[in-house]
Coordinates of N, CA, C and O in Angstrom, one line a residue:
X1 N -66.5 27.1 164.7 CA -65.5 27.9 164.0 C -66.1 29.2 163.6 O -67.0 29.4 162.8
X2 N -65.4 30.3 164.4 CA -66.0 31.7 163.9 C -65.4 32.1 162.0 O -64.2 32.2 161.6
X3 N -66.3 32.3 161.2 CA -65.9 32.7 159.7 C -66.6 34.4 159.8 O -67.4 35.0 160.5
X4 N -65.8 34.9 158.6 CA -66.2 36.1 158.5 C -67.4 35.9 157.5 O -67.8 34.7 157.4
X5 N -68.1 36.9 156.9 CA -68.9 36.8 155.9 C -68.2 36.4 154.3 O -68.4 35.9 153.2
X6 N -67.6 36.7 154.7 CA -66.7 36.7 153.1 C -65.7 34.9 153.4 O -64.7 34.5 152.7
X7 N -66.1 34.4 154.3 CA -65.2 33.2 154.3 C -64.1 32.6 154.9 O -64.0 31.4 155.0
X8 N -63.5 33.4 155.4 CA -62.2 33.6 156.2 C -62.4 33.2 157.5 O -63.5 33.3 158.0
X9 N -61.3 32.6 158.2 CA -61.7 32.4 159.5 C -60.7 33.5 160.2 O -61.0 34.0 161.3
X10 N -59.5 33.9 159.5 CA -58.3 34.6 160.4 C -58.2 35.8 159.1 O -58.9 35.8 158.0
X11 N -57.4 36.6 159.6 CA -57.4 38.0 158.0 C -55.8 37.7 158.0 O -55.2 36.7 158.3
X12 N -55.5 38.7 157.5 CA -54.3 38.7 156.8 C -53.1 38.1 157.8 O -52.2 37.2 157.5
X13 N -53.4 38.9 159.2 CA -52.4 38.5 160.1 C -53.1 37.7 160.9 O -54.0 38.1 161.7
X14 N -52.6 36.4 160.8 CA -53.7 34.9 161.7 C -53.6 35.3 163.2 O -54.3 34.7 163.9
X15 N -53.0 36.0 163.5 CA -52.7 36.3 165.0 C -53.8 37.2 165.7 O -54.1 37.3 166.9
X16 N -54.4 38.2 164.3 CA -55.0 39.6 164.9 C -56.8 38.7 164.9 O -57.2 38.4 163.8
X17 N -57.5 38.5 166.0 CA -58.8 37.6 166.4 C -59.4 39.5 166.5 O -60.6 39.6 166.2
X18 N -59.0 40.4 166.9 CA -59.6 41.4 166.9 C -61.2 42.0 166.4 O -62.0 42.8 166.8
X19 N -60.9 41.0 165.1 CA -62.8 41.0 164.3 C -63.7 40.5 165.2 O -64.6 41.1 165.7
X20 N -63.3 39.2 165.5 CA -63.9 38.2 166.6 C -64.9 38.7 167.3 O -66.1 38.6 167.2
X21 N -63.8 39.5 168.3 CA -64.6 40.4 169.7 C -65.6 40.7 169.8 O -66.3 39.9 170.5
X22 N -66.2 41.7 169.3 CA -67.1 42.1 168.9 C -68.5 41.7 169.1 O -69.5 42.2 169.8
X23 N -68.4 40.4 168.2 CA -69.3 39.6 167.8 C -69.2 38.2 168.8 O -70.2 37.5 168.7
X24 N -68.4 37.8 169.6 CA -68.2 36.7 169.9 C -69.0 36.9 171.3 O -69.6 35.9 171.6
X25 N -69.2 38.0 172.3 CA -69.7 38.5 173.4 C -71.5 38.8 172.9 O -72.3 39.4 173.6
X26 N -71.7 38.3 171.8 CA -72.8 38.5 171.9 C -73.6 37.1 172.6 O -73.0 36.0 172.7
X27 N -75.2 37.5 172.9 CA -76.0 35.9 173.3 C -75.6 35.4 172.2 O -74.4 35.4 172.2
X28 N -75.9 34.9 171.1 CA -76.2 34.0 170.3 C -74.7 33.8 170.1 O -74.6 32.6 170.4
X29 N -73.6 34.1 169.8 CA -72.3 33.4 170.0 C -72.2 32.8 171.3 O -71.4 31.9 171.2
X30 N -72.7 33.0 172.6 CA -72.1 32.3 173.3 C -73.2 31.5 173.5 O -72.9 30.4 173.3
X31 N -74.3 31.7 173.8 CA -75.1 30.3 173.8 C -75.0 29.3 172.5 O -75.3 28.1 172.6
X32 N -74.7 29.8 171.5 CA -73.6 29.1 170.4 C -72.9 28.6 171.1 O -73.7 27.8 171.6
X33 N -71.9 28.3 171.6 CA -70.5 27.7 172.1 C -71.4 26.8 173.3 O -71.2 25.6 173.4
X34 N -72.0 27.3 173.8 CA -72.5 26.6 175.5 C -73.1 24.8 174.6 O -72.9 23.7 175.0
X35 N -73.7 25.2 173.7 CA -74.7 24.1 173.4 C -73.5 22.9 172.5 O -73.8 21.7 172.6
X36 N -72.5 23.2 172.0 CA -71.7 22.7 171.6 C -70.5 22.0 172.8 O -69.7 21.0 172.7
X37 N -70.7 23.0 173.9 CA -69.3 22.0 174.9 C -70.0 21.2 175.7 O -69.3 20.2 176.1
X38 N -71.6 21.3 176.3 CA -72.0 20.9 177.4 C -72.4 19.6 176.8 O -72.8 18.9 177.7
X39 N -72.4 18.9 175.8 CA -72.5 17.2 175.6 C -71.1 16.8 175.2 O -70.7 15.6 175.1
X40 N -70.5 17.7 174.9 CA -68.8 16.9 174.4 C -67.8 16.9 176.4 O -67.8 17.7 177.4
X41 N -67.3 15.7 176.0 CA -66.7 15.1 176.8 C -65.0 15.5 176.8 O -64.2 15.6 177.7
X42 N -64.9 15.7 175.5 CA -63.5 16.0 175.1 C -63.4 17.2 174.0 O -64.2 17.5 173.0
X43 N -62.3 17.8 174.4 CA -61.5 18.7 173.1 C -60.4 18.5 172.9 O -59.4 18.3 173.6
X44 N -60.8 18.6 171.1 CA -59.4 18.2 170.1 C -59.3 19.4 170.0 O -60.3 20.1 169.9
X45 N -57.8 20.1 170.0 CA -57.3 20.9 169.5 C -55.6 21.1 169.0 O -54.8 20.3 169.3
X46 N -55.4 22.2 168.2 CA -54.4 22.1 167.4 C -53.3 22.7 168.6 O -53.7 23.4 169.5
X47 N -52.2 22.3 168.5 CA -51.1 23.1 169.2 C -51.1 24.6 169.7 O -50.9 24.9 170.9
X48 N -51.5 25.8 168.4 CA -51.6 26.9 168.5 C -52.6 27.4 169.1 O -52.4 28.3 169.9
X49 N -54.0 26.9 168.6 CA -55.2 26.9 169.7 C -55.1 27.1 171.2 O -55.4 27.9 172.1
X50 N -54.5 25.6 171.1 CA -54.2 25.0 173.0 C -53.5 26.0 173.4 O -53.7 26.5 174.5
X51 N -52.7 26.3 172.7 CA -51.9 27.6 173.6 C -52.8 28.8 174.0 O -52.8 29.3 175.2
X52 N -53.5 29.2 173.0 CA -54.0 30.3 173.3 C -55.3 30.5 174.0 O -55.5 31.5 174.7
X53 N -56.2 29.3 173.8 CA -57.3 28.9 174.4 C -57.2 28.6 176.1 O -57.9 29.0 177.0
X54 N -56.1 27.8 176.0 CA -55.6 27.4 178.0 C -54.7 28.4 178.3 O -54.4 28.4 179.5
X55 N -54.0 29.5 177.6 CA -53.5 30.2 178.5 C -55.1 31.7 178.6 O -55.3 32.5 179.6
X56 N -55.7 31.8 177.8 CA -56.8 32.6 178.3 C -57.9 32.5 179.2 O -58.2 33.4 180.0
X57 N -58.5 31.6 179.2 CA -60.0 30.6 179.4 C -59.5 30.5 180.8 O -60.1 31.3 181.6
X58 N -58.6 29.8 181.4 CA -58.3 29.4 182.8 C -58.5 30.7 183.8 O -58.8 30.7 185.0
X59 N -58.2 31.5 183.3 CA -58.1 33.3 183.9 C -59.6 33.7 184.2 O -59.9 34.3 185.3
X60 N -60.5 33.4 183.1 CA -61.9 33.5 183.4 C -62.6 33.0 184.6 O -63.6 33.6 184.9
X61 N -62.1 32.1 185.2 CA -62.9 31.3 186.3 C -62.7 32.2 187.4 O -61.5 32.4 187.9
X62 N -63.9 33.1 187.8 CA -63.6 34.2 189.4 C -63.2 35.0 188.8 O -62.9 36.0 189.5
X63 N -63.1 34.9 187.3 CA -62.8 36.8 187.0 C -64.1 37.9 187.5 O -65.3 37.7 187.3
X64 N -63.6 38.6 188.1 CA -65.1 39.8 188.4 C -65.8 40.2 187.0 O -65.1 40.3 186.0
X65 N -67.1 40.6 187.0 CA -67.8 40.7 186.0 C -68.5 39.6 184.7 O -69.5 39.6 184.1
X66 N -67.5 38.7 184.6 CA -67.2 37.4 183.7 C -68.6 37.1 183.3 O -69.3 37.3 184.2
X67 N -69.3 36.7 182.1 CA -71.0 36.2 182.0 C -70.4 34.7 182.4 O -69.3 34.2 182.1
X68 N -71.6 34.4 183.1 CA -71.7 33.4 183.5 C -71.2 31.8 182.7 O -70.6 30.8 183.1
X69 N -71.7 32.1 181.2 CA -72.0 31.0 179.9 C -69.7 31.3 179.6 O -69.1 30.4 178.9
X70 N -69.1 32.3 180.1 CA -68.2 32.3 179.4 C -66.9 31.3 181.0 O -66.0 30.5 181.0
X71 N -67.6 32.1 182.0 CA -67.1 31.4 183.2 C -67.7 29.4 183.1 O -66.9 28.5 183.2
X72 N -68.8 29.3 182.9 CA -68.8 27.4 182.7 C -68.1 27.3 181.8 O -67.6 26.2 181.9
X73 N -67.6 28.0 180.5 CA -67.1 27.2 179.5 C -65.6 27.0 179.9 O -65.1 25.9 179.8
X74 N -65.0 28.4 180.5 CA -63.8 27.9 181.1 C -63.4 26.8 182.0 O -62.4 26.1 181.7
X75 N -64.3 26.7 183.3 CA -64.5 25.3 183.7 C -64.2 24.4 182.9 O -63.1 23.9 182.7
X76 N -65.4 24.2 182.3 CA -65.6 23.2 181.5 C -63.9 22.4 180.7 O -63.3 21.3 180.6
X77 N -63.7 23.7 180.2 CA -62.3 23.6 179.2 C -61.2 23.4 179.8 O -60.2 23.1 179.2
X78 N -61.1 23.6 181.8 CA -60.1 23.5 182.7 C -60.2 21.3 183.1 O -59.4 20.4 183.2
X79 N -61.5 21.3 183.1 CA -62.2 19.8 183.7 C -62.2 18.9 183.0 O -61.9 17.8 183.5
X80 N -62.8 19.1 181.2 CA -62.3 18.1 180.6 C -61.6 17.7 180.1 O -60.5 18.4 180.0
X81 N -61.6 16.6 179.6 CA -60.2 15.5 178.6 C -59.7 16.2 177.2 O -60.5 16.4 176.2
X82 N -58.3 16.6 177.4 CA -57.9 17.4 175.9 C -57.0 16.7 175.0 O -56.1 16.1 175.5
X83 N -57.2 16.8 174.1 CA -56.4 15.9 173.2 C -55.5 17.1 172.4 O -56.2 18.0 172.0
X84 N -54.2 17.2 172.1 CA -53.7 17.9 171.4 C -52.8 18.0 170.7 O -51.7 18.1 171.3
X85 N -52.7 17.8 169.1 CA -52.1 17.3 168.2 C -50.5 18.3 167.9 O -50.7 19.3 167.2
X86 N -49.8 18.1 168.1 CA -48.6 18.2 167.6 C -47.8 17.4 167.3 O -47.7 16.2 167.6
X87 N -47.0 18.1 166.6 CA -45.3 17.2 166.3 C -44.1 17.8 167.3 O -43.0 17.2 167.4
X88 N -44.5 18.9 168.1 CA -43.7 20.1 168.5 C -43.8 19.2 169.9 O -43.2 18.2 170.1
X89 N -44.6 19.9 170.9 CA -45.1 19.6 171.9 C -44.3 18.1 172.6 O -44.6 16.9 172.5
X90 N -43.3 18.5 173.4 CA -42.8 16.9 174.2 C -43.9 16.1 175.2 O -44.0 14.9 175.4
X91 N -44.6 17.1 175.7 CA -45.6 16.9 177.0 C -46.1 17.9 177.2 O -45.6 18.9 176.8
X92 N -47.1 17.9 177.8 CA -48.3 18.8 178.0 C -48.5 19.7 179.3 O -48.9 19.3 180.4
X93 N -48.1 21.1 179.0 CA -48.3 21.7 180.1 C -49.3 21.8 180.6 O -49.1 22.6 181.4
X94 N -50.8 21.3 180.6 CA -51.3 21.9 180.8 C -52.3 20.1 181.6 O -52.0 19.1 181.0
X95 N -53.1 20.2 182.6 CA -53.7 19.1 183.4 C -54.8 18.5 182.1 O -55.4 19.0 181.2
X96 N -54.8 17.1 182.7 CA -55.9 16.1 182.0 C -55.8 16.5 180.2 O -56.7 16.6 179.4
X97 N -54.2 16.7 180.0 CA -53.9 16.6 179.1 C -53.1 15.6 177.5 O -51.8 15.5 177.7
X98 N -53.4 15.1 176.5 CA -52.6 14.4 176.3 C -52.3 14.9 174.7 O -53.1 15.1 173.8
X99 N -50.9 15.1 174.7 CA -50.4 15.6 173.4 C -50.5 14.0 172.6 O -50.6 12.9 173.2
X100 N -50.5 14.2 171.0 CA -50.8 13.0 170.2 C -50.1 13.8 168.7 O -50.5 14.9 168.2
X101 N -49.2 12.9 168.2 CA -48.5 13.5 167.0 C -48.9 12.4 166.0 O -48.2 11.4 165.8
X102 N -50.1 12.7 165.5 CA -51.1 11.7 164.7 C -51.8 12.4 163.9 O -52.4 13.5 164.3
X103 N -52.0 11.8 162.7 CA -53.2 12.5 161.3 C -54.8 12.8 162.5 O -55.2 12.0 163.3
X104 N -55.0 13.8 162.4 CA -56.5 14.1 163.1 C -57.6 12.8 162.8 O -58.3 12.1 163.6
X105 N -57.6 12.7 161.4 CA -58.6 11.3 161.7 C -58.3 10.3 162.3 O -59.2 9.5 162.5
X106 N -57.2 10.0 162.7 CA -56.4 8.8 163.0 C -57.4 8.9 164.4 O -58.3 8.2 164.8
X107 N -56.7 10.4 164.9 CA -57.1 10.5 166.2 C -58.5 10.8 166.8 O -58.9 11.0 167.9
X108 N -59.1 10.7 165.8 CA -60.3 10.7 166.3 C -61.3 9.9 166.2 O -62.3 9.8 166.9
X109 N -60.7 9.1 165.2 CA -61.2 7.2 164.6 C -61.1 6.7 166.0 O -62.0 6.0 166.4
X110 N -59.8 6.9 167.0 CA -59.0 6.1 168.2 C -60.6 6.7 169.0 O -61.4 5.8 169.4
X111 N -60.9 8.3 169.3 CA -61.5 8.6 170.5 C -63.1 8.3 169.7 O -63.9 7.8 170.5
X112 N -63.5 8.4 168.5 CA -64.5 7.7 168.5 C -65.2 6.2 169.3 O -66.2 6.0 169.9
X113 N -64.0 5.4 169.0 CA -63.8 3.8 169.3 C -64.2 3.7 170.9 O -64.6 2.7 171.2
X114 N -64.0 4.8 172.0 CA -63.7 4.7 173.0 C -65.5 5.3 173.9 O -66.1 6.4 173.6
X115 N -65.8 4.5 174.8 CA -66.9 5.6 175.2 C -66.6 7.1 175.7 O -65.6 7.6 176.2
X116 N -68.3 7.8 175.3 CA -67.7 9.4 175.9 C -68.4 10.0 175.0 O -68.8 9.2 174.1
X117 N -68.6 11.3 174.9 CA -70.0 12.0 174.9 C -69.1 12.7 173.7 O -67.9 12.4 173.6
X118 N -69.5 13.5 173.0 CA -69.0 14.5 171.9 C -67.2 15.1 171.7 O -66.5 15.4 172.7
X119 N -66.8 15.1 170.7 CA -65.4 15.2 170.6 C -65.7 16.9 169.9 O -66.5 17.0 169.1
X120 N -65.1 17.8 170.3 CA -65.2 19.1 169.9 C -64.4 19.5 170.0 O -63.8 19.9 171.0
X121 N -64.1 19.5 168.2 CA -62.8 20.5 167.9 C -62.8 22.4 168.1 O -63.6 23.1 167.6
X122 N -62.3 22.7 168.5 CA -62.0 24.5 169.7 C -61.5 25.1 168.3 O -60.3 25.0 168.1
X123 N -62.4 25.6 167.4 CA -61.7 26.4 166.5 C -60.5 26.2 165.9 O -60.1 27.2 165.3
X124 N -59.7 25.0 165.8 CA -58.3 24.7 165.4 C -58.6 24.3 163.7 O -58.8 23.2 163.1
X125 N -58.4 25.8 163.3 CA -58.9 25.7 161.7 C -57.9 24.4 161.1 O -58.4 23.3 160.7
X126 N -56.8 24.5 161.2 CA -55.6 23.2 160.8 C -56.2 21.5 160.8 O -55.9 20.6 160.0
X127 N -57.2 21.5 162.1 CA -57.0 20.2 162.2 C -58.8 20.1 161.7 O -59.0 19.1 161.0
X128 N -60.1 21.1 162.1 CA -61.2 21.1 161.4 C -60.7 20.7 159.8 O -61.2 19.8 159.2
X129 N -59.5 21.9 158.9 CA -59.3 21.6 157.6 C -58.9 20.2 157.2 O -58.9 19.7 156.0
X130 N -58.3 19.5 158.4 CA -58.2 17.9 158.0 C -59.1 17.0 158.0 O -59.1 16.2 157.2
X131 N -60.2 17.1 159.5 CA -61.2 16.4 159.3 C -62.0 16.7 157.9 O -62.5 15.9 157.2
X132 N -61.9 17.8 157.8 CA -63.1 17.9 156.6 C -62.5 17.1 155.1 O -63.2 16.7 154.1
X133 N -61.2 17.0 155.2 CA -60.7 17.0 153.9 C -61.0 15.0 153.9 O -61.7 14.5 153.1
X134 N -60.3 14.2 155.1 CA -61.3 13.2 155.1 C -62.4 12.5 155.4 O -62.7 11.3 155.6
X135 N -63.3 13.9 155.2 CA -64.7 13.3 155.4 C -65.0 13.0 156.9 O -66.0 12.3 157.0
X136 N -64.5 13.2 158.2 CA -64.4 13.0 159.4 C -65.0 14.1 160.0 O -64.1 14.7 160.6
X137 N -66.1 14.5 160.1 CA -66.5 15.3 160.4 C -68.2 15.1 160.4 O -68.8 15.3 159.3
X138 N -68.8 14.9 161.5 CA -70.3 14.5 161.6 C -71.2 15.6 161.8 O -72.4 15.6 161.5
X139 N -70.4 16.8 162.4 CA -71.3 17.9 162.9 C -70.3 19.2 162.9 O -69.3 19.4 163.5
X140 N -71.2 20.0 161.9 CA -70.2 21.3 161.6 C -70.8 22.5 162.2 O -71.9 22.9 161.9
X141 N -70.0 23.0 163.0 CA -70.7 24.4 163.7 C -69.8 25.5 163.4 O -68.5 25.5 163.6
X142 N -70.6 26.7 162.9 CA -70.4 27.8 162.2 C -71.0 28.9 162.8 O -72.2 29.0 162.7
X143 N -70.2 29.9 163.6 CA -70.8 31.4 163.9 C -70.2 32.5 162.9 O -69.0 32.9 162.9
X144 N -71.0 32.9 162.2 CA -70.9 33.6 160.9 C -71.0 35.1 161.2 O -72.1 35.5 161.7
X145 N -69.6 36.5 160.9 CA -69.9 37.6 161.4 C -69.9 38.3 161.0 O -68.7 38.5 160.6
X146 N -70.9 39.5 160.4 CA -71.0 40.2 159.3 C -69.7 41.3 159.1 O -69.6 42.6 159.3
X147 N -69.0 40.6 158.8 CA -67.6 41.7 158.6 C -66.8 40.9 157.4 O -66.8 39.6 157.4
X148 N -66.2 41.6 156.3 CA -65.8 41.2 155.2 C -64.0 41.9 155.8 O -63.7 43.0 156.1
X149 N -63.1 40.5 155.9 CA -61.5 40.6 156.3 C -60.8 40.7 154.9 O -59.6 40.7 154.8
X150 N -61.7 40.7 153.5 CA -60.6 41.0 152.7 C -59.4 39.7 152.6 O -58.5 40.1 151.8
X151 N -59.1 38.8 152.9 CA -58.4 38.5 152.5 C -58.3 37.3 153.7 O -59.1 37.2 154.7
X152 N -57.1 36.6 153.6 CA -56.5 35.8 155.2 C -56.6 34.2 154.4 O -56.5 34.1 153.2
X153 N -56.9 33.1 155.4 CA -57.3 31.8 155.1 C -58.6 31.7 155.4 O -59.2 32.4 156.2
X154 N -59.1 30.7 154.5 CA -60.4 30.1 154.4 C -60.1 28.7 154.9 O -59.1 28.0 154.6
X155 N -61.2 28.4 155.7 CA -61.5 27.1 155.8 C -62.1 25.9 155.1 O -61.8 24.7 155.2
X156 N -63.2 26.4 154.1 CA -63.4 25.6 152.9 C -62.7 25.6 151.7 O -62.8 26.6 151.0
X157 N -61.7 24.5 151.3 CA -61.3 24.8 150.3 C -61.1 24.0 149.2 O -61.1 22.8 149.6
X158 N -61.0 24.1 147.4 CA -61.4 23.2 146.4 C -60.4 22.2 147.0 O -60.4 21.1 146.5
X159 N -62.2 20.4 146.4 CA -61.3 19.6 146.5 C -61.8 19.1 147.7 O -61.5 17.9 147.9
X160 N -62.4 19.5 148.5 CA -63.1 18.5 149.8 C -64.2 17.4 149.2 O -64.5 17.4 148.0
X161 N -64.6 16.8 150.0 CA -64.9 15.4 149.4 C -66.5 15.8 149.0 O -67.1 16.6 149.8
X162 N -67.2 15.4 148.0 CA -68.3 16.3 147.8 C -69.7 15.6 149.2 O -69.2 14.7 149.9
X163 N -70.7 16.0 149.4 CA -71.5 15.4 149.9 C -72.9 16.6 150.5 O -73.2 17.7 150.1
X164 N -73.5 15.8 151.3 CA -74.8 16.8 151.7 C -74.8 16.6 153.1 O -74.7 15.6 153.7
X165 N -75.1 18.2 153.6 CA -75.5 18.6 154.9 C -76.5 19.1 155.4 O -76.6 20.3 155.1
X166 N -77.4 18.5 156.5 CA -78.6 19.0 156.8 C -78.4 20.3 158.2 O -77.9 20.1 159.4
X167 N -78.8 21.3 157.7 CA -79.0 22.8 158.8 C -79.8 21.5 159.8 O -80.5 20.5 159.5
X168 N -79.1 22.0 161.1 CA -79.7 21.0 162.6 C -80.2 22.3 163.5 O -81.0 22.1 164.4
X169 N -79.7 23.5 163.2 CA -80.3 24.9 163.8 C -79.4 25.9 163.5 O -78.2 26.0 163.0
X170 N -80.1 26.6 163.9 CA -79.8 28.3 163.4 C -80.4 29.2 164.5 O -81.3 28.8 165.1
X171 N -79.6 30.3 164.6 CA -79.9 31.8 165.3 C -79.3 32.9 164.9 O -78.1 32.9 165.0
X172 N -79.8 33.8 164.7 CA -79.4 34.9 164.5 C -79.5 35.9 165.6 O -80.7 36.2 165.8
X173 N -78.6 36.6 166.4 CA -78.3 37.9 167.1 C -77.8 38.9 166.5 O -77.7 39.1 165.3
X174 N -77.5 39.8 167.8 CA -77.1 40.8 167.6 C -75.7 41.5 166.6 O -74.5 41.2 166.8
X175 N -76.1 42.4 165.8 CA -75.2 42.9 165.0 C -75.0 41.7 163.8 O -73.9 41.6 163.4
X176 N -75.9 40.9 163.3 CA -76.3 40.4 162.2 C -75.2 38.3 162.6 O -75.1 37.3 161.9
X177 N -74.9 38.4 163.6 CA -74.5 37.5 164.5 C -75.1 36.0 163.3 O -76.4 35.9 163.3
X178 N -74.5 35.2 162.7 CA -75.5 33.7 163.2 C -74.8 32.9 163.3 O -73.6 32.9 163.0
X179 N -75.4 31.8 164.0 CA -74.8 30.4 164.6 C -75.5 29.4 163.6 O -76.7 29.5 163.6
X180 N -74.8 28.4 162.9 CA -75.2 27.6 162.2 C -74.8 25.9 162.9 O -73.9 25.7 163.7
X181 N -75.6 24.8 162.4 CA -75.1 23.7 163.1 C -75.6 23.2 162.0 O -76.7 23.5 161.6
X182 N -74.5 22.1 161.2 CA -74.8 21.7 160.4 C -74.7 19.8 160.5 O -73.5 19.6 160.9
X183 N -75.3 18.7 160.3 CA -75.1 17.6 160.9 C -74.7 16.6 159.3 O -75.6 16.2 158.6
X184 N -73.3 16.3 158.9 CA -73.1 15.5 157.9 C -73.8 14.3 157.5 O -73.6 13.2 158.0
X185 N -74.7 14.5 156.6 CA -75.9 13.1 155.9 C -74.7 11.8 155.6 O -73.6 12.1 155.1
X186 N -74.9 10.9 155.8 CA -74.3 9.6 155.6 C -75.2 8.8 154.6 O -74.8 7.7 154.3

């Protein structure tokens, strides 16, 4: 989940990712993301995500110029199993896809249960804000970007369930860039 320094994951207008840019083409954001998809088997994501995520990422594969780390992730995001929560959604446009109109823990209590390598939620602040709110959440990854948005939604908010988390790694890049991984103590 990219957050600003001040908190926020989106600014006033959830639409404008424009802060993002910047910072997200750096190494340590993307070898950030590489180390996070390459043991997950599957991505959960929120409706609005899926939209924006599979209509961009697919474009990447054979784009000229493309880094390499952002061309496998698109792969990656075209090849694996996606899970995608709506109420909206009749069927899924998009391949090796399965819409699910279920509480995020529900659904991920189900893909826990099932063999398969890492479940990674794609920045879908909506449905990260539910796992967290039930405690469903084993491993929190945070790329943190020195820009203060003034305002928007936060992802931490009063009232999550209290507990302790051990730093699993850290990096810092370019333009004050860091990538946090944090692994929830049981």
């Amino acid at each position: 989940m990219a957050l600003s320094l001040d908190g926020h994951y989106a600014g006033h207008d959830p639409r404008d990712m424009g802060w993002v840019m910047p910072y997200a083409v750096t190494d340590v954001a993307r070898d950030h993301l590489t180390s996070l998809w390459e043991p997950a088997t599957t991505a959960l994501l929120g409706r609005v995500n899926a939209e924006g995520f599979l209509g961009f990422w697919p474009t990447v594969i054979g784009m000229e110029g493309a880094d390499p780390r952002d061309e496998a992730f698109a792969k990656w995001l075209v090849d694996t199993d996606k899970v995608v929560l709506s109420s909206t959604l009749g069927e899924a446009p998009w391949e090796r896809t399965t819409i699910v109109d279920q509480p995020a823990a529900q659904v991920v209590a189900d893909l826990k249960a099932t063999d398969g390598g890492d479940i990674l939620v794609l920045s879908s602040a909506s449905v990260i804000k539910a796992l967290l709110a039930a405690d469903a959440v084993d491993r929190l990854a945070l790329t943190v970007f020195p820009v203060f948005l003034g305002g928007g939604p936060r992802l931490f908010e009063d009232g999550l369930p209290t507990g302790e988390w051990t730093l699993v790694s850290q990096a810092a890049g370019d333009h004050g860039t860091l990538s946090l991984v944090y692994d929830r103590v049981r």
